[in-house]
Amino acid sequence: MCGIVGYVGPRDCTDVLIDALSKLEYRGYDSAGIAVFDNGKISVAKSKGRLKDLENKMETEGRPQGHAGIGHTRWATHGEPSDINSHPHSGKRVTIVHNGIIENYKKLKDFLVKQGKNFLSETDTEVVAQLLDYYYDGNPLETIIKTVHELEGSYALGIVFADFPDTVYAVRMESPLIIGKGEGESFIASDVPAILKYTKDYYLLEHGEVAMLNRNGVKFYDIHKREIEKELKTADWDMDAAEKGGFEHFMLKEIHEQPESIKKTIAPRISDGLPCLEECGITPEKLKSFDKIYIVACGTAMHAGMVGKYVIEKLARVPVVVDIASEFRYRDPLLTDKDLVIIISQSGETADSLAAMRLSKKLGAQTLAIVNAKGSSIAREADMLIYTHAGPEIAVASTKAYMVQIAVMYLLAFELALASGAIDESQCRQLTALLQSTPELIEKILEEKKQAQYIASKLITADSLLYIGRGLDYALSMEGSLKLKEISYIHSESYAAGELKHGTISLISDGMPVIAVATQTALFDKTISNIKEVKARGAKVVIVCRNGYEPEKDVADYKFGLPDIDDILMPMTAVVPLQLIAYYTSVLRGNDVDKPRNLAKSVTVE
Ligand code: F6R
């Protein structure tokens, strides 16, 4: 969602802000803006659209010049994307950028209107700017603290006061914010990639903390205005992580990074050929002590949970419920202290997933987070934590994060199955070795990407299509369908192949594409029958199946073949062609693959 940056130092501030914002583009945005101290005065430039629209505007209307300022990419929540609604927003003496939502903005706005304040935009952000202005008494820290006491919601702010040139303030109330520390310069940012070009050293602002950046460095304060010391952290990501490295898009780069991401994620959790999650606070005894497992997440992460459900239930014989976080948190879930709630999240900041985890803890369940972003809120608050090591995922459409999420699901399932006696040690070793062999198989699949491109070329004119499969193939179809629709903008649905006859098959018309995933040996014949049913009604069928199967004309028009591996591990490989097909379809339709319309990478609002 929205991205915040800020800079104080000797470089050209506008250059730094625009460059840092470009590294946050992946979060999704529809307008951008900056505020820079130009000859001691705050100069604002903002525009609807992409950063290049802002650059163009500055070329004609003037480019702020200075050495301190704040910047923002906005993902519209209150009011449409427009120049006026773009950040920064100002009161008379205060200018701010904002990430998150102010829940009580309406009440505050009514109050401020009564006090004679005028509003230009429809945003909740302008209410904060005006409230800061209302409380301003010449002391920025006092003013900020007084103001945040009045605000409800999760948010982060970057603030400049006209009376304090070349000084930038930042405050975090839930929404993440980091403070970068370079040689004689400092930064604020919503995420580490924004500042990696300048420094790897940063402080993680905690909830309720304020930072003040000026030429002398950075000072931190708690909510009681007491100065505090903070621990300097060093990012273990290098610059390459935030660059495309020769690939046309981040998404393609990230698809290719999957073998490496799997190795990095599973290697430290395998000891003597068996899964070992003790360093994550998970012992076999603890794992088997739960009666039931809930997996709660959103979007792609929830689809990873679907794979987890099939695998854990099949191998460990423990019931697993998968829930969408936004539903789970409001449906009064039946949890006890005998339940384990697994929260899966790439960003670790998804508002609904975080709320679902807090609710689970409140109801007495144990929580285990599977998170990619280090130090994120979900990671810090969970009882147990398994970090996935995919590195930063920049493309909005998640690929490598999903891959490592399911890799962790396998490790958990193997360990739980062994602990509960559902499989023996030699079966567990065998399964673990198979999991370790998947990176190599994925490399082989990536060599066949031209076939995915060819299949994509047959889909680009479709208005709508279906993904079908049974069992684990159905779980995978959900992810294939989401990937395609989010970046190609072609409508698609996933269906359990056996469910088609109960209504959906009436949608099939001549030439409608159906992507059938058929990797599960035990269900193969049944799936083929379902495929024949749609083929007989005119569907154009793409089958994703094992290399050994050659479909007859009455089954499929196009095939993507996969190397052999045990049924249970097929999702690790079969998802790759689905990702590639979605990717190439989006490219061929000329879409903005890495930044699909209306979407944000990190969904920090409900
Ligand atoms: C789709 C996608 C989203 C996320 C979802 C959860 O490609 O990326 O569906 O999976 O927004 O995000 P995290 O994993 O950050 O909680």
Short mmCIF file of N, CA, C and O in Angstrom, two decimals, residues 330-447:
data_model
loop_
_atom_site.label_atom_id
_atom_site.label_comp_id
_atom_site.label_asym_id
_atom_site.label_seq_id
_atom_site.Cartn_x
_atom_site.Cartn_y
_atom_site.Cartn_z
N TYR A 330 -13.99 -12.18 12.03
CA TYR A 330 -15.32 -11.67 12.39
C TYR A 330 -16.35 -12.78 12.56
O TYR A 330 -17.54 -12.51 12.64
N ARG A 331 -15.89 -14.04 12.57
CA ARG A 331 -16.92 -15.07 12.64
C ARG A 331 -16.89 -15.82 13.98
O ARG A 331 -17.34 -16.96 14.06
N ASP A 332 -16.34 -15.15 14.98
CA ASP A 332 -16.38 -15.71 16.32
C ASP A 332 -15.84 -17.14 16.32
O ASP A 332 -16.56 -18.08 16.66
N PRO A 333 -14.59 -17.34 15.94
CA PRO A 333 -14.08 -18.70 15.73
C PRO A 333 -14.03 -19.51 17.03
O PRO A 333 -13.82 -18.97 18.12
N LEU A 334 -14.23 -20.81 16.87
CA LEU A 334 -14.26 -21.72 18.02
C LEU A 334 -12.85 -22.19 18.31
O LEU A 334 -12.41 -23.21 17.80
N LEU A 335 -12.11 -21.44 19.11
CA LEU A 335 -10.72 -21.82 19.38
C LEU A 335 -10.56 -22.18 20.85
O LEU A 335 -11.22 -21.61 21.72
N THR A 336 -9.64 -23.11 21.11
CA THR A 336 -9.30 -23.43 22.50
C THR A 336 -7.78 -23.48 22.61
O THR A 336 -7.07 -23.35 21.61
N ASP A 337 -7.29 -23.71 23.83
CA ASP A 337 -5.83 -23.78 23.99
C ASP A 337 -5.25 -25.09 23.44
O ASP A 337 -4.05 -25.32 23.51
N LYS A 338 -6.10 -25.94 22.89
CA LYS A 338 -5.61 -27.17 22.25
C LYS A 338 -5.46 -26.98 20.73
O LYS A 338 -5.21 -27.92 19.99
N ASP A 339 -5.71 -25.73 20.28
CA ASP A 339 -5.63 -25.47 18.84
C ASP A 339 -4.36 -24.72 18.49
O ASP A 339 -3.89 -23.88 19.26
N LEU A 340 -3.87 -25.03 17.30
CA LEU A 340 -2.74 -24.28 16.76
C LEU A 340 -3.26 -23.44 15.59
O LEU A 340 -3.91 -23.97 14.68
N VAL A 341 -2.97 -22.15 15.61
CA VAL A 341 -3.35 -21.29 14.49
C VAL A 341 -2.09 -20.88 13.74
O VAL A 341 -1.19 -20.25 14.32
N ILE A 342 -2.02 -21.29 12.49
CA ILE A 342 -0.86 -20.94 11.66
C ILE A 342 -1.25 -19.75 10.79
O ILE A 342 -2.24 -19.79 10.06
N ILE A 343 -0.48 -18.67 10.92
CA ILE A 343 -0.72 -17.47 10.10
C ILE A 343 0.38 -17.43 9.04
O ILE A 343 1.56 -17.47 9.37
N ILE A 344 -0.04 -17.37 7.78
CA ILE A 344 0.97 -17.30 6.71
C ILE A 344 0.92 -15.91 6.09
O ILE A 344 -0.16 -15.43 5.74
N SER A 345 2.08 -15.29 5.96
CA SER A 345 2.10 -13.94 5.36
C SER A 345 3.48 -13.63 4.81
O SER A 345 4.48 -13.78 5.52
N GLN A 346 3.52 -13.19 3.59
CA GLN A 346 4.79 -12.73 3.01
C GLN A 346 5.25 -11.47 3.72
O GLN A 346 6.35 -11.40 4.21
N SER A 347 4.37 -10.48 3.77
CA SER A 347 4.76 -9.16 4.29
C SER A 347 4.82 -9.12 5.81
O SER A 347 5.53 -8.31 6.38
N GLY A 348 4.03 -9.98 6.44
CA GLY A 348 3.95 -9.94 7.90
C GLY A 348 3.20 -8.73 8.41
O GLY A 348 3.19 -8.45 9.62
N GLU A 349 2.58 -7.98 7.51
CA GLU A 349 1.88 -6.76 7.93
C GLU A 349 0.43 -6.74 7.47
O GLU A 349 -0.25 -5.73 7.64
N THR A 350 -0.06 -7.80 6.84
CA THR A 350 -1.43 -7.80 6.31
C THR A 350 -2.40 -7.59 7.48
O THR A 350 -2.42 -8.37 8.44
N ALA A 351 -3.21 -6.54 7.36
CA ALA A 351 -4.04 -6.11 8.50
C ALA A 351 -4.95 -7.24 8.99
O ALA A 351 -5.04 -7.49 10.20
N ASP A 352 -5.63 -7.94 8.07
CA ASP A 352 -6.56 -8.98 8.49
C ASP A 352 -5.83 -10.17 9.13
O ASP A 352 -6.32 -10.76 10.09
N SER A 353 -4.69 -10.53 8.58
CA SER A 353 -3.94 -11.67 9.12
C SER A 353 -3.41 -11.34 10.52
O SER A 353 -3.45 -12.18 11.43
N LEU A 354 -2.94 -10.10 10.66
CA LEU A 354 -2.44 -9.66 11.97
C LEU A 354 -3.57 -9.68 13.00
O LEU A 354 -3.41 -10.18 14.12
N ALA A 355 -4.72 -9.17 12.60
CA ALA A 355 -5.87 -9.12 13.52
C ALA A 355 -6.32 -10.55 13.86
O ALA A 355 -6.66 -10.84 15.02
N ALA A 356 -6.29 -11.45 12.86
CA ALA A 356 -6.69 -12.84 13.12
C ALA A 356 -5.74 -13.48 14.12
O ALA A 356 -6.15 -14.25 14.99
N MET A 357 -4.46 -13.15 14.00
CA MET A 357 -3.49 -13.73 14.94
C MET A 357 -3.71 -13.19 16.36
O MET A 357 -3.70 -13.96 17.33
N ARG A 358 -3.95 -11.90 16.46
CA ARG A 358 -4.17 -11.32 17.79
C ARG A 358 -5.43 -11.92 18.43
O ARG A 358 -5.43 -12.23 19.62
N LEU A 359 -6.45 -12.12 17.62
CA LEU A 359 -7.69 -12.71 18.14
C LEU A 359 -7.42 -14.14 18.63
O LEU A 359 -7.88 -14.54 19.71
N SER A 360 -6.67 -14.90 17.84
CA SER A 360 -6.38 -16.29 18.21
C SER A 360 -5.66 -16.35 19.55
O SER A 360 -5.95 -17.19 20.40
N LYS A 361 -4.70 -15.43 19.73
CA LYS A 361 -3.95 -15.40 20.99
C LYS A 361 -4.90 -15.08 22.16
O LYS A 361 -4.83 -15.69 23.21
N LYS A 362 -5.78 -14.12 21.89
CA LYS A 362 -6.73 -13.71 22.93
C LYS A 362 -7.63 -14.88 23.34
O LYS A 362 -7.99 -15.03 24.51
N LEU A 363 -7.96 -15.72 22.36
CA LEU A 363 -8.85 -16.85 22.66
C LEU A 363 -8.10 -18.05 23.22
O LEU A 363 -8.68 -19.11 23.42
N GLY A 364 -6.80 -17.89 23.40
CA GLY A 364 -6.04 -18.93 24.09
C GLY A 364 -5.32 -19.91 23.19
O GLY A 364 -4.62 -20.80 23.68
N ALA A 365 -5.48 -19.78 21.86
CA ALA A 365 -4.79 -20.72 20.96
C ALA A 365 -3.31 -20.35 20.87
O ALA A 365 -2.93 -19.21 21.14
N GLN A 366 -2.50 -21.32 20.48
CA GLN A 366 -1.09 -21.05 20.22
C GLN A 366 -0.97 -20.58 18.78
O GLN A 366 -1.67 -21.09 17.88
N THR A 367 -0.08 -19.64 18.53
CA THR A 367 0.05 -19.14 17.16
C THR A 367 1.44 -19.42 16.60
O THR A 367 2.45 -19.30 17.30
N LEU A 368 1.46 -19.80 15.34
CA LEU A 368 2.72 -20.02 14.62
C LEU A 368 2.66 -19.18 13.35
O LEU A 368 1.74 -19.33 12.54
N ALA A 369 3.64 -18.30 13.19
CA ALA A 369 3.66 -17.44 11.99
C ALA A 369 4.68 -17.97 10.99
O ALA A 369 5.78 -18.38 11.37
N ILE A 370 4.28 -17.96 9.72
CA ILE A 370 5.21 -18.27 8.64
C ILE A 370 5.31 -17.00 7.81
O ILE A 370 4.35 -16.61 7.14
N VAL A 371 6.43 -16.33 7.94
CA VAL A 371 6.54 -14.95 7.46
C VAL A 371 7.83 -14.76 6.67
O VAL A 371 8.87 -15.33 7.03
N ASN A 372 7.78 -13.91 5.64
CA ASN A 372 8.99 -13.65 4.86
C ASN A 372 9.72 -12.38 5.32
O ASN A 372 10.94 -12.34 5.32
N ALA A 373 8.95 -11.34 5.68
CA ALA A 373 9.57 -10.05 6.02
C ALA A 373 10.06 -10.06 7.47
O ALA A 373 9.26 -10.15 8.40
N LYS A 374 11.37 -9.93 7.61
CA LYS A 374 11.98 -9.97 8.94
C LYS A 374 11.52 -8.78 9.80
O LYS A 374 11.43 -7.66 9.31
N GLY A 375 11.26 -9.07 11.04
CA GLY A 375 10.93 -7.99 11.99
C GLY A 375 9.53 -7.41 11.79
O GLY A 375 9.18 -6.41 12.41
N SER A 376 8.71 -8.04 10.94
CA SER A 376 7.37 -7.50 10.70
C SER A 376 6.48 -7.77 11.90
O SER A 376 6.82 -8.55 12.79
N SER A 377 5.31 -7.13 11.91
CA SER A 377 4.45 -7.22 13.09
C SER A 377 4.03 -8.66 13.39
O SER A 377 4.04 -9.10 14.55
N ILE A 378 3.61 -9.40 12.35
CA ILE A 378 3.15 -10.77 12.59
C ILE A 378 4.30 -11.61 13.12
O ILE A 378 4.14 -12.41 14.05
N ALA A 379 5.50 -11.39 12.57
CA ALA A 379 6.67 -12.16 13.02
C ALA A 379 6.95 -11.88 14.50
O ALA A 379 7.27 -12.79 15.26
N ARG A 380 6.80 -10.63 14.88
CA ARG A 380 7.18 -10.28 16.25
C ARG A 380 6.16 -10.70 17.30
O ARG A 380 6.50 -10.97 18.43
N GLU A 381 4.90 -10.81 16.87
CA GLU A 381 3.87 -11.09 17.88
C GLU A 381 3.50 -12.57 18.01
O GLU A 381 2.81 -12.94 18.95
N ALA A 382 3.93 -13.40 17.06
CA ALA A 382 3.53 -14.81 17.10
C ALA A 382 4.23 -15.55 18.25
O ALA A 382 5.33 -15.18 18.67
N ASP A 383 3.59 -16.64 18.73
CA ASP A 383 4.23 -17.45 19.78
C ASP A 383 5.41 -18.22 19.21
O ASP A 383 6.43 -18.41 19.85
N MET A 384 5.23 -18.72 17.98
CA MET A 384 6.30 -19.46 17.29
C MET A 384 6.46 -18.86 15.91
O MET A 384 5.48 -18.35 15.35
N LEU A 385 7.65 -18.95 15.36
CA LEU A 385 7.91 -18.26 14.10
C LEU A 385 8.82 -19.07 13.19
O LEU A 385 9.86 -19.56 13.62
N ILE A 386 8.39 -19.23 11.94
CA ILE A 386 9.28 -19.80 10.93
C ILE A 386 9.44 -18.74 9.84
O ILE A 386 8.47 -18.40 9.16
N TYR A 387 10.64 -18.22 9.70
CA TYR A 387 10.88 -17.28 8.61
C TYR A 387 11.08 -18.06 7.32
O TYR A 387 11.80 -19.06 7.29
N THR A 388 10.45 -17.59 6.25
CA THR A 388 10.80 -18.11 4.93
C THR A 388 11.93 -17.21 4.42
O THR A 388 11.99 -16.03 4.75
N HIS A 389 12.83 -17.80 3.62
CA HIS A 389 13.99 -17.01 3.18
C HIS A 389 13.93 -16.78 1.67
O HIS A 389 14.83 -17.21 0.94
N ALA A 390 12.86 -16.11 1.23
CA ALA A 390 12.73 -15.84 -0.21
C ALA A 390 13.43 -14.53 -0.57
O ALA A 390 13.59 -14.22 -1.75
N GLY A 391 13.87 -13.75 0.42
CA GLY A 391 14.38 -12.41 0.12
C GLY A 391 13.21 -11.51 -0.24
O GLY A 391 12.07 -11.96 -0.28
N PRO A 392 13.50 -10.24 -0.53
CA PRO A 392 12.39 -9.33 -0.81
C PRO A 392 11.63 -9.72 -2.07
O PRO A 392 12.25 -10.02 -3.09
N GLU A 393 10.32 -9.73 -1.98
CA GLU A 393 9.50 -10.02 -3.16
C GLU A 393 8.95 -8.67 -3.62
O GLU A 393 8.19 -8.02 -2.89
N ILE A 394 9.36 -8.27 -4.81
CA ILE A 394 9.02 -6.92 -5.29
C ILE A 394 7.75 -6.94 -6.16
O ILE A 394 6.90 -6.07 -6.04
N ALA A 395 7.64 -7.93 -7.05
CA ALA A 395 6.43 -8.00 -7.90
C ALA A 395 5.21 -8.13 -7.00
O ALA A 395 5.25 -8.85 -6.00
N VAL A 396 4.15 -7.44 -7.37
CA VAL A 396 2.93 -7.53 -6.56
C VAL A 396 2.41 -8.96 -6.53
O VAL A 396 1.99 -9.48 -5.49
N ALA A 397 2.43 -9.64 -7.69
CA ALA A 397 1.96 -11.02 -7.73
C ALA A 397 2.99 -11.93 -7.06
O ALA A 397 4.14 -12.01 -7.48
N SER A 398 2.55 -12.60 -6.04
CA SER A 398 3.47 -13.42 -5.25
C SER A 398 3.79 -14.73 -5.95
O SER A 398 2.91 -15.43 -6.43
N THR A 399 5.07 -15.07 -6.04
CA THR A 399 5.48 -16.35 -6.64
C THR A 399 6.44 -17.09 -5.72
O THR A 399 6.10 -18.11 -5.14
N LYS A 400 7.63 -16.49 -5.51
CA LYS A 400 8.62 -17.21 -4.70
C LYS A 400 8.19 -17.30 -3.24
O LYS A 400 8.53 -18.26 -2.55
N ALA A 401 7.41 -16.30 -2.79
CA ALA A 401 6.95 -16.37 -1.40
C ALA A 401 6.00 -17.55 -1.22
O ALA A 401 6.08 -18.30 -0.24
N TYR A 402 5.10 -17.74 -2.21
CA TYR A 402 4.18 -18.90 -2.17
C TYR A 402 4.99 -20.20 -2.14
O TYR A 402 4.70 -21.11 -1.35
N MET A 403 5.99 -20.25 -3.00
CA MET A 403 6.79 -21.48 -3.10
C MET A 403 7.41 -21.86 -1.75
O MET A 403 7.36 -23.02 -1.33
N VAL A 404 7.99 -20.88 -1.06
CA VAL A 404 8.63 -21.22 0.21
C VAL A 404 7.59 -21.43 1.32
O VAL A 404 7.84 -22.17 2.27
N GLN A 405 6.44 -20.82 1.15
CA GLN A 405 5.37 -21.07 2.14
C GLN A 405 4.95 -22.54 2.05
O GLN A 405 4.78 -23.21 3.07
N ILE A 406 4.81 -23.05 0.82
CA ILE A 406 4.39 -24.46 0.74
C ILE A 406 5.55 -25.38 1.16
O ILE A 406 5.33 -26.42 1.75
N ALA A 407 6.78 -24.95 0.88
CA ALA A 407 7.93 -25.77 1.32
C ALA A 407 7.89 -25.94 2.85
O ALA A 407 8.12 -27.04 3.38
N VAL A 408 7.55 -24.85 3.55
CA VAL A 408 7.46 -24.92 5.02
C VAL A 408 6.28 -25.80 5.44
O VAL A 408 6.37 -26.56 6.41
N MET A 409 5.18 -25.73 4.68
CA MET A 409 4.02 -26.59 4.98
C MET A 409 4.45 -28.07 4.94
O MET A 409 4.02 -28.88 5.77
N TYR A 410 5.28 -28.42 3.96
CA TYR A 410 5.76 -29.80 3.86
C TYR A 410 6.60 -30.18 5.07
O TYR A 410 6.41 -31.23 5.67
N LEU A 411 7.54 -29.28 5.43
CA LEU A 411 8.39 -29.59 6.59
C LEU A 411 7.55 -29.82 7.84
O LEU A 411 7.78 -30.77 8.60
N LEU A 412 6.56 -28.96 8.02
CA LEU A 412 5.68 -29.09 9.19
C LEU A 412 4.90 -30.41 9.14
O LEU A 412 4.79 -31.12 10.15
N ALA A 413 4.38 -30.72 7.95
CA ALA A 413 3.60 -31.95 7.81
C ALA A 413 4.47 -33.18 8.08
O ALA A 413 4.05 -34.11 8.78
N PHE A 414 5.69 -33.17 7.56
CA PHE A 414 6.58 -34.32 7.77
C PHE A 414 6.88 -34.49 9.26
O PHE A 414 6.82 -35.58 9.81
N GLU A 415 7.22 -33.36 9.89
CA GLU A 415 7.60 -33.43 11.31
C GLU A 415 6.41 -33.88 12.17
O GLU A 415 6.56 -34.72 13.06
N LEU A 416 5.26 -33.34 11.86
CA LEU A 416 4.06 -33.70 12.63
C LEU A 416 3.69 -35.17 12.38
O LEU A 416 3.34 -35.91 13.32
N ALA A 417 3.79 -35.60 11.13
CA ALA A 417 3.44 -36.99 10.80
C ALA A 417 4.38 -37.95 11.51
O ALA A 417 3.96 -38.99 12.04
N LEU A 418 5.66 -37.59 11.58
CA LEU A 418 6.63 -38.45 12.27
C LEU A 418 6.36 -38.44 13.78
O LEU A 418 6.32 -39.50 14.42
N ALA A 419 6.14 -37.24 14.31
CA ALA A 419 5.91 -37.12 15.76
C ALA A 419 4.67 -37.90 16.19
O ALA A 419 4.65 -38.52 17.26
N SER A 420 3.64 -37.89 15.35
CA SER A 420 2.40 -38.55 15.76
C SER A 420 2.38 -40.03 15.36
O SER A 420 1.39 -40.73 15.59
N GLY A 421 3.45 -40.49 14.74
CA GLY A 421 3.55 -41.91 14.40
C GLY A 421 2.79 -42.29 13.13
O GLY A 421 2.65 -43.47 12.80
N ALA A 422 2.29 -41.29 12.39
CA ALA A 422 1.55 -41.59 11.17
C ALA A 422 2.49 -42.07 10.06
O ALA A 422 2.08 -42.78 9.14
N ILE A 423 3.75 -41.64 10.09
CA ILE A 423 4.77 -42.20 9.19
C ILE A 423 5.97 -42.58 10.04
O ILE A 423 6.15 -42.07 11.15
N ASP A 424 6.81 -43.50 9.50
CA ASP A 424 7.99 -43.86 10.29
C ASP A 424 9.20 -43.04 9.81
O ASP A 424 9.12 -42.29 8.85
N GLU A 425 10.33 -43.25 10.50
CA GLU A 425 11.49 -42.41 10.22
C GLU A 425 11.97 -42.56 8.78
O GLU A 425 12.35 -41.58 8.13
N SER A 426 11.92 -43.78 8.26
CA SER A 426 12.45 -43.94 6.90
C SER A 426 11.52 -43.27 5.88
O SER A 426 11.98 -42.67 4.91
N GLN A 427 10.21 -43.32 6.11
CA GLN A 427 9.29 -42.59 5.20
C GLN A 427 9.55 -41.09 5.28
O GLN A 427 9.53 -40.39 4.27
N CYS A 428 9.80 -40.64 6.52
CA CYS A 428 10.03 -39.21 6.71
C CYS A 428 11.32 -38.76 6.00
O CYS A 428 11.35 -37.72 5.35
N ARG A 429 12.36 -39.60 6.11
CA ARG A 429 13.62 -39.30 5.40
C ARG A 429 13.40 -39.23 3.89
O ARG A 429 13.92 -38.35 3.21
N GLN A 430 12.61 -40.20 3.42
CA GLN A 430 12.35 -40.25 1.98
C GLN A 430 11.63 -38.98 1.49
O GLN A 430 12.01 -38.39 0.49
N LEU A 431 10.60 -38.61 2.24
CA LEU A 431 9.83 -37.41 1.86
C LEU A 431 10.71 -36.16 1.93
O LEU A 431 10.65 -35.29 1.05
N THR A 432 11.53 -36.09 2.98
CA THR A 432 12.40 -34.91 3.14
C THR A 432 13.39 -34.84 1.96
O THR A 432 13.63 -33.75 1.41
N ALA A 433 13.93 -35.99 1.57
CA ALA A 433 14.87 -36.01 0.44
C ALA A 433 14.16 -35.58 -0.84
O ALA A 433 14.72 -34.87 -1.67
N LEU A 434 12.91 -36.00 -0.99
CA LEU A 434 12.16 -35.60 -2.18
C LEU A 434 11.97 -34.08 -2.20
O LEU A 434 12.12 -33.44 -3.24
N LEU A 435 11.64 -33.54 -1.04
CA LEU A 435 11.47 -32.08 -0.96
C LEU A 435 12.78 -31.39 -1.37
O LEU A 435 12.77 -30.40 -2.11
N GLN A 436 13.90 -31.96 -0.89
CA GLN A 436 15.20 -31.36 -1.21
C GLN A 436 15.52 -31.46 -2.71
O GLN A 436 16.37 -30.72 -3.21
N SER A 437 14.87 -32.40 -3.39
CA SER A 437 15.17 -32.57 -4.83
C SER A 437 14.36 -31.61 -5.70
O SER A 437 14.60 -31.49 -6.90
N THR A 438 13.38 -30.91 -5.10
CA THR A 438 12.49 -30.09 -5.95
C THR A 438 13.19 -28.91 -6.63
O THR A 438 12.83 -28.58 -7.76
N PRO A 439 14.20 -28.25 -6.00
CA PRO A 439 14.82 -27.12 -6.71
C PRO A 439 15.37 -27.53 -8.08
O PRO A 439 15.22 -26.80 -9.06
N GLU A 440 15.95 -28.72 -8.13
CA GLU A 440 16.51 -29.18 -9.40
C GLU A 440 15.41 -29.41 -10.45
O GLU A 440 15.56 -29.08 -11.62
N LEU A 441 14.30 -29.98 -10.00
CA LEU A 441 13.19 -30.21 -10.92
C LEU A 441 12.62 -28.89 -11.44
O LEU A 441 12.26 -28.77 -12.62
N ILE A 442 12.57 -27.90 -10.54
CA ILE A 442 12.04 -26.59 -10.96
C ILE A 442 12.97 -25.95 -12.00
O ILE A 442 12.50 -25.35 -12.98
N GLU A 443 14.28 -26.12 -11.82
CA GLU A 443 15.24 -25.60 -12.83
C GLU A 443 14.89 -26.19 -14.20
O GLU A 443 14.91 -25.50 -15.21
N LYS A 444 14.59 -27.49 -14.22
CA LYS A 444 14.27 -28.15 -15.50
C LYS A 444 12.99 -27.56 -16.10
O LYS A 444 12.91 -27.33 -17.30
N ILE A 445 12.00 -27.32 -15.24
CA ILE A 445 10.73 -26.76 -15.74
C ILE A 445 10.96 -25.36 -16.32
O ILE A 445 10.41 -25.00 -17.35
N LEU A 446 11.84 -24.60 -15.65
CA LEU A 446 12.09 -23.23 -16.12
C LEU A 446 12.72 -23.23 -17.52
O LEU A 446 12.54 -22.29 -18.30
N GLU A 447 13.43 -24.33 -17.85
CA GLU A 447 14.01 -24.43 -19.20
C GLU A 447 12.91 -24.55 -20.27
O GLU A 447 13.15 -24.32 -21.45
#
